[in-house]
Coordinates of C-alpha atoms and ligand atoms in Angstrom, one line a residue:
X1 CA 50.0 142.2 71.4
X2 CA 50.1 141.0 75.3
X3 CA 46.7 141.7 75.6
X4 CA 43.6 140.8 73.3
X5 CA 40.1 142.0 73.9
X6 CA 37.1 139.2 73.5
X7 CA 36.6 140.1 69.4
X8 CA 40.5 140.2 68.8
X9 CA 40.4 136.7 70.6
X10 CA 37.1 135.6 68.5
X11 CA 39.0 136.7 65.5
X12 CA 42.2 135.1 65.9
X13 CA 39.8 131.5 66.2
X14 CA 38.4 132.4 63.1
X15 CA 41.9 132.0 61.2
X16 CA 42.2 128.9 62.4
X17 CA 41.6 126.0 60.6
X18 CA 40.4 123.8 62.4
X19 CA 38.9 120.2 61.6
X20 CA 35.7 119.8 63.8
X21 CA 33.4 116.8 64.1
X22 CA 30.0 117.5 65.1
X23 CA 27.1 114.7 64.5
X24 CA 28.8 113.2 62.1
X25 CA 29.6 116.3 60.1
X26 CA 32.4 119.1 59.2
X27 CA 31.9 121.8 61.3
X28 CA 32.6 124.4 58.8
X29 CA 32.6 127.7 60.5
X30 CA 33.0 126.8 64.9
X31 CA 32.8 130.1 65.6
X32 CA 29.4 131.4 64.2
X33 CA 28.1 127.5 65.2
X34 CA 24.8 127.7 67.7
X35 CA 26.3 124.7 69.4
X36 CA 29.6 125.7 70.3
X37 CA 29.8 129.6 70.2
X38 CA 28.5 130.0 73.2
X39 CA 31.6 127.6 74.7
X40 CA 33.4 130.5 72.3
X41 CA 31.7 133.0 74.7
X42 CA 32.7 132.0 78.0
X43 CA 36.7 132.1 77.0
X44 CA 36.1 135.5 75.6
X45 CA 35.1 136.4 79.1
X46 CA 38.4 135.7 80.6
X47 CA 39.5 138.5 77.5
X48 CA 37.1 141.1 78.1
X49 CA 37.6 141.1 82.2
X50 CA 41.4 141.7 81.3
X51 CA 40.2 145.3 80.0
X52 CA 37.9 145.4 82.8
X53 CA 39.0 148.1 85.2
X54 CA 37.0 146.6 88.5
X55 CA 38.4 143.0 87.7
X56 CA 42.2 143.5 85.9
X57 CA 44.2 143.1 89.1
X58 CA 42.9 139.9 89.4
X59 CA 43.0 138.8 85.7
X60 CA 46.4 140.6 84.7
X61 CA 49.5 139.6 85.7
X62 CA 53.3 140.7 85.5
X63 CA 55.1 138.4 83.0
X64 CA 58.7 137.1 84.8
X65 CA 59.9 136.9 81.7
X66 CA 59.2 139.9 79.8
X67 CA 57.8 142.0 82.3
X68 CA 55.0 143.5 80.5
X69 CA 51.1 143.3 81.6
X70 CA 49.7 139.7 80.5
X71 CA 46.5 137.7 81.1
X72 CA 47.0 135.8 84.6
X73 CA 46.0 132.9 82.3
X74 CA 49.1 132.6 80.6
X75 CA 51.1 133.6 83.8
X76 CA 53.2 131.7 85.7
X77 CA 52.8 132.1 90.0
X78 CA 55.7 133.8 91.6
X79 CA 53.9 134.4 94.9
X80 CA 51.4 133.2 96.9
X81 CA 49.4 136.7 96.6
X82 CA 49.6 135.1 92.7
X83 CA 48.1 131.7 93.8
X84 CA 45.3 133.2 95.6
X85 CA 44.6 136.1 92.9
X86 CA 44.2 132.7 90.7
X87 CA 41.5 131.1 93.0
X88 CA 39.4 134.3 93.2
X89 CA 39.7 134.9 89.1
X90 CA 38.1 131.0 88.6
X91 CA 35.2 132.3 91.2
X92 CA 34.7 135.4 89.9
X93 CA 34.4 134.0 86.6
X94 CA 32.3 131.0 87.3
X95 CA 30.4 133.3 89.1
X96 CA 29.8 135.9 85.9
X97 CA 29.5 132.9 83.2
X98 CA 27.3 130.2 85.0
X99 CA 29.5 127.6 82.9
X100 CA 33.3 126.1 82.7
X101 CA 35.1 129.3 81.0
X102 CA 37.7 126.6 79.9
X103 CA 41.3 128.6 80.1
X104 CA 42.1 127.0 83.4
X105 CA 43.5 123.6 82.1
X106 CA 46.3 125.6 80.1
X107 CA 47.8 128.0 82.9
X108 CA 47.6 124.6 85.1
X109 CA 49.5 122.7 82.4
X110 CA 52.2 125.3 82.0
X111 CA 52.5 126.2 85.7
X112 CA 52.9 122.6 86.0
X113 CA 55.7 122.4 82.9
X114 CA 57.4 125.4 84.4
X115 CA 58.5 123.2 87.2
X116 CA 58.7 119.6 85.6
X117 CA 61.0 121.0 82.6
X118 CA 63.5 122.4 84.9
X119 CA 63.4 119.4 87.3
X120 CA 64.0 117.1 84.4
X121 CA 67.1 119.6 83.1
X122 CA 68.3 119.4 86.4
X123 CA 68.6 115.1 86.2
X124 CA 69.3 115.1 82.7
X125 CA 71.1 118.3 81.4
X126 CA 68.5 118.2 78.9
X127 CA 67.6 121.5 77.5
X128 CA 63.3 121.0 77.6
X129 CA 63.1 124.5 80.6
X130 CA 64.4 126.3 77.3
X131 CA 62.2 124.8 75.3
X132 CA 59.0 125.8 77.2
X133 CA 60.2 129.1 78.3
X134 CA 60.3 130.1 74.8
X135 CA 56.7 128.4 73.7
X136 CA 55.6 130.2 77.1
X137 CA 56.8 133.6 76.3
X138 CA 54.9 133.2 72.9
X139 CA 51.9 132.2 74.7
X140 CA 51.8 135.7 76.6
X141 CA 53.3 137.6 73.7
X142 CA 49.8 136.6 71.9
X143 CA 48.0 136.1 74.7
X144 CA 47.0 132.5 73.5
X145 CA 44.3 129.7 74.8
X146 CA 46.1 126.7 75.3
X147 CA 44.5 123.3 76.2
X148 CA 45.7 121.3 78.7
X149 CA 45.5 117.7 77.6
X150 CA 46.0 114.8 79.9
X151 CA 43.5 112.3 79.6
X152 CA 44.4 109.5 77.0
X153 CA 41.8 106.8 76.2
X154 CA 43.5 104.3 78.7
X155 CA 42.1 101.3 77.6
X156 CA 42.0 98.0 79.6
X157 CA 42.6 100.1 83.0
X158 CA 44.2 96.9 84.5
X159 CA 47.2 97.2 82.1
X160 CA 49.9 99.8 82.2
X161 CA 50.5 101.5 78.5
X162 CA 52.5 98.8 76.9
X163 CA 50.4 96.2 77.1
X164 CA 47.7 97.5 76.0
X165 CA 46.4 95.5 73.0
X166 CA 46.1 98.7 71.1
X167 CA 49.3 100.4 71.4
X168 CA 47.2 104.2 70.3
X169 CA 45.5 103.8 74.0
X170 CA 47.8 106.4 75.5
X171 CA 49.9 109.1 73.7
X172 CA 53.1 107.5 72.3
X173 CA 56.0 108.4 69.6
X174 CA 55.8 106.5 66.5
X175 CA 58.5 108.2 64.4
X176 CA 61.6 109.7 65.8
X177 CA 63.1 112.3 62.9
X178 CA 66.2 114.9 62.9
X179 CA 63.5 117.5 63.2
X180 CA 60.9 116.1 65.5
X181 CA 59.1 113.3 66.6
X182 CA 55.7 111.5 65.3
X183 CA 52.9 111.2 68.0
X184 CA 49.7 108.9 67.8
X185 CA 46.7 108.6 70.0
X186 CA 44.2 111.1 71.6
X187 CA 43.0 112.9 74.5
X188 CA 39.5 112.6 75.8
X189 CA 37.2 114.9 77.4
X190 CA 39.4 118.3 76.5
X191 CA 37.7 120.8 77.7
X192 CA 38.3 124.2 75.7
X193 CA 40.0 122.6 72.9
X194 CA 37.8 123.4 70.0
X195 CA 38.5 127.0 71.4
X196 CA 42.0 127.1 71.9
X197 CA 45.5 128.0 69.9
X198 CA 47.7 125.4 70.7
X199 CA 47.3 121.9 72.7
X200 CA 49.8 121.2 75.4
X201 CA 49.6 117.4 76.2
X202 CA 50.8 115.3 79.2
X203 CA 51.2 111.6 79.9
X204 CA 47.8 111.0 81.8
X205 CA 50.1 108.1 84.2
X206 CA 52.8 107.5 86.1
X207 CA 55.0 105.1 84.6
X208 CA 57.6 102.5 84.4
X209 CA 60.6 102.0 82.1
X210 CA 59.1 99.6 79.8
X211 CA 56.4 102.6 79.0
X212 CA 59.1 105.6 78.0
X213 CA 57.5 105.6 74.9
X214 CA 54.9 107.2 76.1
X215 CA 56.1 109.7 78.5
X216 CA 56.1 112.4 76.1
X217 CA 54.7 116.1 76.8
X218 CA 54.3 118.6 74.1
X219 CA 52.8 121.5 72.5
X220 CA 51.4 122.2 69.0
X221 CA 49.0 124.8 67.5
X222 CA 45.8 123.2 67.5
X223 CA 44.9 123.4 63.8
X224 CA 48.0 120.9 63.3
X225 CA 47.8 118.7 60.5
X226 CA 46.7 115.3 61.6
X227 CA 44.5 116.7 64.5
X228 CA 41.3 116.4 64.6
X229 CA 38.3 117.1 67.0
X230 CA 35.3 115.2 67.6
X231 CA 32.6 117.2 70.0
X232 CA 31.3 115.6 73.3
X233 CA 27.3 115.6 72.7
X234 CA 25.9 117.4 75.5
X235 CA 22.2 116.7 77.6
X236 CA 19.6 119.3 75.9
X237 CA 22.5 120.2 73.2
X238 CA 20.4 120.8 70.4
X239 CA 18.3 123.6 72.1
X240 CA 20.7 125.8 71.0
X241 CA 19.8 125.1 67.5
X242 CA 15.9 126.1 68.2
X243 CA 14.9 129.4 67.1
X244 CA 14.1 130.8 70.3
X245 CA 16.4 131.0 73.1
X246 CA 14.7 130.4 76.3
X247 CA 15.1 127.1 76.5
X248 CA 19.0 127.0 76.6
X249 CA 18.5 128.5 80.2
X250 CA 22.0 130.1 79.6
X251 CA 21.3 132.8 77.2
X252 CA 25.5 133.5 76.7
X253 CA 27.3 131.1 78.0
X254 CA 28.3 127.3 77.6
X255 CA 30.9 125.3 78.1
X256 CA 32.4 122.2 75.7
X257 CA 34.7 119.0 75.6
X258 CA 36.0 116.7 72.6
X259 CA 37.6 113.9 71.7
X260 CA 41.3 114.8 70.3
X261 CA 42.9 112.5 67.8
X262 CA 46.1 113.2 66.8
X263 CA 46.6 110.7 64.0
X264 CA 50.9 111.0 63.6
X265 CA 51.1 114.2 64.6
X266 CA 54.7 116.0 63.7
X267 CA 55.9 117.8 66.6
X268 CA 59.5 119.7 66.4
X269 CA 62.2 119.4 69.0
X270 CA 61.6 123.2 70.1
X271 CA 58.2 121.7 71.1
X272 CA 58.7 119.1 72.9
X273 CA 59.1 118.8 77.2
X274 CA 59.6 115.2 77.9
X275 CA 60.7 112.6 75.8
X276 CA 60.9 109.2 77.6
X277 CA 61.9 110.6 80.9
X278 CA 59.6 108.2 82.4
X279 CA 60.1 108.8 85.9
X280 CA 58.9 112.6 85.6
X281 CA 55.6 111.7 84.1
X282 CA 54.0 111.0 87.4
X283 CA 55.3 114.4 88.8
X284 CA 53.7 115.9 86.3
X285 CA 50.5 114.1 86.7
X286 CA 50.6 115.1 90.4
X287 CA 51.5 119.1 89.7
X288 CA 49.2 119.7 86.4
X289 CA 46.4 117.7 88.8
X290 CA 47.1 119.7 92.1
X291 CA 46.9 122.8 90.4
X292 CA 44.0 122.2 88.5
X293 CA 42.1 120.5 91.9
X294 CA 43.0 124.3 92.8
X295 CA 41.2 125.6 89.6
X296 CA 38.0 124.0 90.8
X297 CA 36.9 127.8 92.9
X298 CA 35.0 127.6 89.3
X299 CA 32.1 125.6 91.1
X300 CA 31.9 128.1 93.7
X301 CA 31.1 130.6 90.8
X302 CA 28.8 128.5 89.3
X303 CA 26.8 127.8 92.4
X304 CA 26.8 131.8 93.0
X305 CA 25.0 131.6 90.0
X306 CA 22.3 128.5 90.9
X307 CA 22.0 130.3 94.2
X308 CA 21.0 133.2 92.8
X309 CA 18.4 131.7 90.7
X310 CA 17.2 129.6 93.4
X311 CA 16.7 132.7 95.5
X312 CA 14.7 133.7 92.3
X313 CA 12.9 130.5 92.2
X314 CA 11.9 130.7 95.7
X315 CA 10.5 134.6 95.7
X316 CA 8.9 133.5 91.6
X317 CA 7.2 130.8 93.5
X318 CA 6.1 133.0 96.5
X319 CA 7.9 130.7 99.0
X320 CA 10.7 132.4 100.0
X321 CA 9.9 132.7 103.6
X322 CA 9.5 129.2 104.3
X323 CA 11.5 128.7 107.2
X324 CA 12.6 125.2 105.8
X325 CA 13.5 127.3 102.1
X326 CA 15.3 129.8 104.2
X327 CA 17.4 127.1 105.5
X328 CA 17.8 125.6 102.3
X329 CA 19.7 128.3 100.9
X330 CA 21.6 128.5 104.0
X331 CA 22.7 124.7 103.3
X332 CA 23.5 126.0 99.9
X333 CA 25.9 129.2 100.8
X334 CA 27.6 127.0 103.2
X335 CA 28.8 124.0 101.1
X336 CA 29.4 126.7 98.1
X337 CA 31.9 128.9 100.5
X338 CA 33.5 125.6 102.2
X339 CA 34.4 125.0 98.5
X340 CA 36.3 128.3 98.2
X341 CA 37.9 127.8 101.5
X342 CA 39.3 125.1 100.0
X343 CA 40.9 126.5 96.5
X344 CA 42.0 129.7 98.9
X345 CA 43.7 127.3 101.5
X346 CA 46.0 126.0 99.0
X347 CA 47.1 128.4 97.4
X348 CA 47.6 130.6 100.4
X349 CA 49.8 127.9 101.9
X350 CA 51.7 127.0 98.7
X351 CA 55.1 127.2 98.8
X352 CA 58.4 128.3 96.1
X353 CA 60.1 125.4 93.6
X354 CA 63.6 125.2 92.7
X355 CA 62.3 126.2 89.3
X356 CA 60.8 129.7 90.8
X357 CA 57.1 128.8 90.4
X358 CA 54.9 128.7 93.2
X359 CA 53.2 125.5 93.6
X360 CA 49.9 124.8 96.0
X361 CA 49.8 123.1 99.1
X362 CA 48.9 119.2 97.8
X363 CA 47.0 118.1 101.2
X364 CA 44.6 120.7 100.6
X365 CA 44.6 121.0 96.5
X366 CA 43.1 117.1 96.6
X367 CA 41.2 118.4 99.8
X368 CA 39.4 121.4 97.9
X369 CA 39.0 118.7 95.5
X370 CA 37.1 116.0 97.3
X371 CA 34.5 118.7 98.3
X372 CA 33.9 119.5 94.9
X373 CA 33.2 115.6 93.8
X374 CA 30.3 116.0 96.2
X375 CA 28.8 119.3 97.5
X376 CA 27.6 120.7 94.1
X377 CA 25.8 117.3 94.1
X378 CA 24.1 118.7 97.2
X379 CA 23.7 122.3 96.4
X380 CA 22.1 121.1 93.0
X381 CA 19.7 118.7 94.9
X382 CA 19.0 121.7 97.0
X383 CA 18.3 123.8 93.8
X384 CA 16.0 121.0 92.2
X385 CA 14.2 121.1 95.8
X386 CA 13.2 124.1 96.0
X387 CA 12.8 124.7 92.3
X388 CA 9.7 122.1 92.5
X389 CA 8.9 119.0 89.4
X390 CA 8.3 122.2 87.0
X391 CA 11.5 122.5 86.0
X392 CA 11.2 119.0 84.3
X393 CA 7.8 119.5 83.2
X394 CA 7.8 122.9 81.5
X395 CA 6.5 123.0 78.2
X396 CA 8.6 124.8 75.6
X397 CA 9.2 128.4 74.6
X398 CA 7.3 126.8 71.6
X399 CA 4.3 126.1 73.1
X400 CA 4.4 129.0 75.7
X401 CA 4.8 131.5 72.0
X402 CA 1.9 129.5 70.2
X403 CA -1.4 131.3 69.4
X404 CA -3.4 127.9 70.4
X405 CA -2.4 126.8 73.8
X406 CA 0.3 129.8 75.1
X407 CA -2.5 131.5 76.6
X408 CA -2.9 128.7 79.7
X409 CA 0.8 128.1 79.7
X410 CA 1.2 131.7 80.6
X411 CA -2.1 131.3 82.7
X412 CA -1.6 127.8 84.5
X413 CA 2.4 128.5 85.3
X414 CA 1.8 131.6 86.7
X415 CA 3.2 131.8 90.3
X416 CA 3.7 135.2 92.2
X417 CA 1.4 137.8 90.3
X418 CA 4.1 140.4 90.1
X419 CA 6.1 138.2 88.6
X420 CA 5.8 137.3 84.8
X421 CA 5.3 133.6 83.6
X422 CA 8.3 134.2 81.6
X423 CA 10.6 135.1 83.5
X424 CA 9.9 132.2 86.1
X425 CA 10.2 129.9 82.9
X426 CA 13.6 131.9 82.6
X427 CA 15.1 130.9 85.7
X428 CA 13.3 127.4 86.0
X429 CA 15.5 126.5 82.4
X430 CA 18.6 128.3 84.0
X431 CA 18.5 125.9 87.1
X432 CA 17.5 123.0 84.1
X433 CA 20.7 124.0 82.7
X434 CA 23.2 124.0 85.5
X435 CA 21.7 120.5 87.3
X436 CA 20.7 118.5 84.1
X437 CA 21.5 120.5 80.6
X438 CA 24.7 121.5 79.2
X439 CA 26.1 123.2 81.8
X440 CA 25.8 119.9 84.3
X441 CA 28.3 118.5 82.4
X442 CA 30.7 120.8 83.9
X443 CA 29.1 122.0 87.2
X444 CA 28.5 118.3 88.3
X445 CA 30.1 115.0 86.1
X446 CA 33.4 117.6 85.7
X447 CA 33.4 118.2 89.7
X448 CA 33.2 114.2 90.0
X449 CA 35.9 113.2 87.3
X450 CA 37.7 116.3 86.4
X451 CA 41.5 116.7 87.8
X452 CA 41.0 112.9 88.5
X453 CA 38.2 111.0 89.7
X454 CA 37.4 111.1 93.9
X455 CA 39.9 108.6 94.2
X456 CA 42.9 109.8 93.1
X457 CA 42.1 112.6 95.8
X458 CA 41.7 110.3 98.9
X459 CA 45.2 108.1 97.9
X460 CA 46.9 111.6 97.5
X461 CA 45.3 112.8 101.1
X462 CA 46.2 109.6 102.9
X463 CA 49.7 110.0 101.2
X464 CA 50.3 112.9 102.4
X465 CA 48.8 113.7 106.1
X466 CA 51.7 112.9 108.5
X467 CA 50.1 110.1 110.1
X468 CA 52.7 109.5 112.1
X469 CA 52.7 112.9 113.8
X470 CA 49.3 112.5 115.1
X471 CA 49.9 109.5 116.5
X472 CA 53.3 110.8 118.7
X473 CA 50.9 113.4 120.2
X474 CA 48.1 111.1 120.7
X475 CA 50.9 108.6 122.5
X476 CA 52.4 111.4 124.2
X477 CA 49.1 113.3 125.7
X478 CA 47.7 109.5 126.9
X479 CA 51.3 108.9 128.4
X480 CA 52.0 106.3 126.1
X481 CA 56.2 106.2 125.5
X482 CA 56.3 108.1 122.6
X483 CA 59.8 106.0 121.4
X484 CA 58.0 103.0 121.1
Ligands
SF4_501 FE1 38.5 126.0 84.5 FE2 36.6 125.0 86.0 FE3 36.5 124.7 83.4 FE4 38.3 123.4 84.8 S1 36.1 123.1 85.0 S2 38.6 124.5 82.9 S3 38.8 124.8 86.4 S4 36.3 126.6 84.5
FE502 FE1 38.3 120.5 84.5

């Protein structure tokens, strides 16, 4: 089955068994949970558009292995057409769900093995590009999730991993067998992995010799034994426990991250992509984060959707020809395209590996990226703005149902009379959601730390602008002897 549809895909989770943490507590059955179902919902999304006739060119893809029609999330680029399909699916997307959709981090994590397996194999003679072609033609045979898992705890940030004092703060192998290795730590923040088949992890680094221990990449299904999830608690999370609905803001769709412990985890040799090669780990740090600084078009299809409402907002409130409100949303369009530009740029200018994968352009991946650590900032200030204080002060769908006092919430929040009090609570809790709720954890502390913190982007940029280039013309145009 290359394909699934969104309830094949829902019931393919439910075999899983899975060992969830949720306030303290078993999650018994993830799927049917209020809390995470709808972070169930938004992958489904990137199933269902697969079938969708309007949207398939850009979700489906050609497998270069087998040939046959697969989801573009399990694909591997072979073009630059492919790179830029992949930045307009993470828009359109973003744009349809309102949240993180989650499938991303795996097609970035095996786009990114594609190339460091084969590079390794080519130092080496090691056999690890076999290895993950094999696990990758699996993945699009069944048309799996697959989380991408980089971030280890770290610890003291000022040591590298061997010094920590806990030796569990990054990923490392505790048991080598015939069969397989023995792995030990965790990975934080995984976004999707409650809602995924298999885990794909990564050193998190670069490193030196003295940590080969913990360069180690892999893949294992996700209900492995000695796995276990604990859920990141969310602003507003427990909404979606409430009886009515309106307060979630997004009626569908959510998006979710945990804490992944793997406490000696067995892994077997067919699984396993790097083992100690130390000095690949930062190259694959620096592809699985490029490509993912790409995958970040997803805030341009979340701001579509906090546009829109703020449009809504503005009209619901009757001040939608305010010069300065006109403007406003001007401000908004513009920082939410410059953020496509960005994801379109590099992937339109990436460029063929000696593995066969297309890989971004890096300048403007961590470029894209930057932009995203701050305009949704802005475009969310510029929702909040014109929104007014009533999206913080808006009593509950509680009190706006109750027989005593609904009658002057509906009365007293009343803003343009053709408009019901209602539906403007609707869209005030829908802008709650995206700048402050659930979804803010991915449309704004995601754009700041996700793919690496705003940093990582600005050493990667001053890395890699030829500096020296600018300054020969400079030299040259002032008639300056350019040899000097
Ligand atoms: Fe994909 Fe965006 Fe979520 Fe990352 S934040 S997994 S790129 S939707
Ligand atoms: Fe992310």
């Amino acid at each position: 089955m290359s394909l699934m549809n969104a309830k094949q895909y829902e019931e393919s989770l439910r075999k899983l068994n899975f060992k969830i943490y949720m306030f303290g507590k078993l999650v018994e059955n993830p799927v049917d949970d209020p809390i995470i179902r709808p972070s169930m919902n938004a992958v489904a999304a990137t199933y269902e558009l697969a079938h969708s006739p309007e949207h398939e060119d850009l979700v489906t893809a050609t497998s270069h292995i087998t040939g046959k029609k697969i989801n573009r999330f399990t694909h591997i680029h072979h073009s630059t057409e492919d790179l830029v399909k992949k930045s307009k699916m993470g828009r359109l997307l973003g744009s349809l769900t309102g949240c993180c959709f989650q499938r991303c981090v795996g097609m970035d994590a095996m786009n990114a093995l594609s190339m460091t397996t084969y590079d390794i194999d080519q130092k080496y003679g090691t056999q690890y590009n076999k290895h993950f072609l094999k696990f990758l033609e699996y993945v699009q045979e069944n048309d799996l999730v697959c989380d991408g898992a980089m971030t280890d705890p770290k610890g003291d940030r000022g040591l590298a991993p061997h010094q920590q004092a806990d030796p569990d703060m990054f990923m490392h192998v505790v048991e080598e067998r015939e069969d397989g290795i023995v792995v030990r730590g965790a990975k934080c923040h995984q976004t999707g992995a409650v809602n995924s088949h298999e885990i794909i992890t990564m050193p998190t680094i670069s490193m030196r010799e003295e940590d080969k221990d913990y360069a180690i990449s892999f893949a294992v299904p996700a209900d492995t034994e000695g796995i276990t999830y604990i859920l990141g608690r969310q602003s507003c999370d427990t909404r979606k426990r409430e009886e009515g609905t309106m307060d979630r803001g997004n009626q569908i769709y959510g998006g979710h991250e945990a804490l992944v412990v793997f406490d000696d985890v067995f892994v077997p040799w067919d699984r396993v992509f790097m083992y100690k090669e130390w000095d690949f780990a930062g190259q694959l740090v620096e592809q699985f984060a490029s490509y993912h600084r790409q995958s970040y078009a997803c805030k341009a299809g979340v701001g579509d959707v906090l546009i829109g409402a703020t449009q809504c907002i503005a009209e619901y409130n009757g001040a939608q020809k305010a010069s300065h409100v006109k403007d406003k949303i001007i401000e908004m369009n513009h920082l939410n395209e410059t953020l496509f530009c960005g994801s379109l740029a590099c992937a339109a200018e990436g460029h063929k590996e000696p593995s066969g994968t297309y890989y971004v352009n890096t300048l403007l991946a961590n470029v894209c990226k930057q932009n995203v650590t701050r305009f949704p900032y802005e475009i969310a200030r510029l929702a909040q703005d014109i929104a007014g204080g009533l999206m913080v002060t808006l009593p509950s769908e509680e009190d706006f149902r109750s027989p005593e006092v609904g009658k002057w919430v509906e009365k007293y929040y009343k803003g343009n009379a053709d408009v019901s009090t209602e539906d403007r609570m609707r869209i005030l809790r829908l802008i709650e959601n995206i700048t402050l709720g659930t979804a803010a954890v991915g449309y704004l502390t995601e754009s700041m730390h996700g793919a690496g913190s705003p940093q990582a982007q600005r050493i990667m940029i001053s890395r890699q602008v030829n500096m020296n280039a600018k300054k020969r013309v400079a030299k040259k145009l002032s008639g300056i002897d350019v040899d000097e």
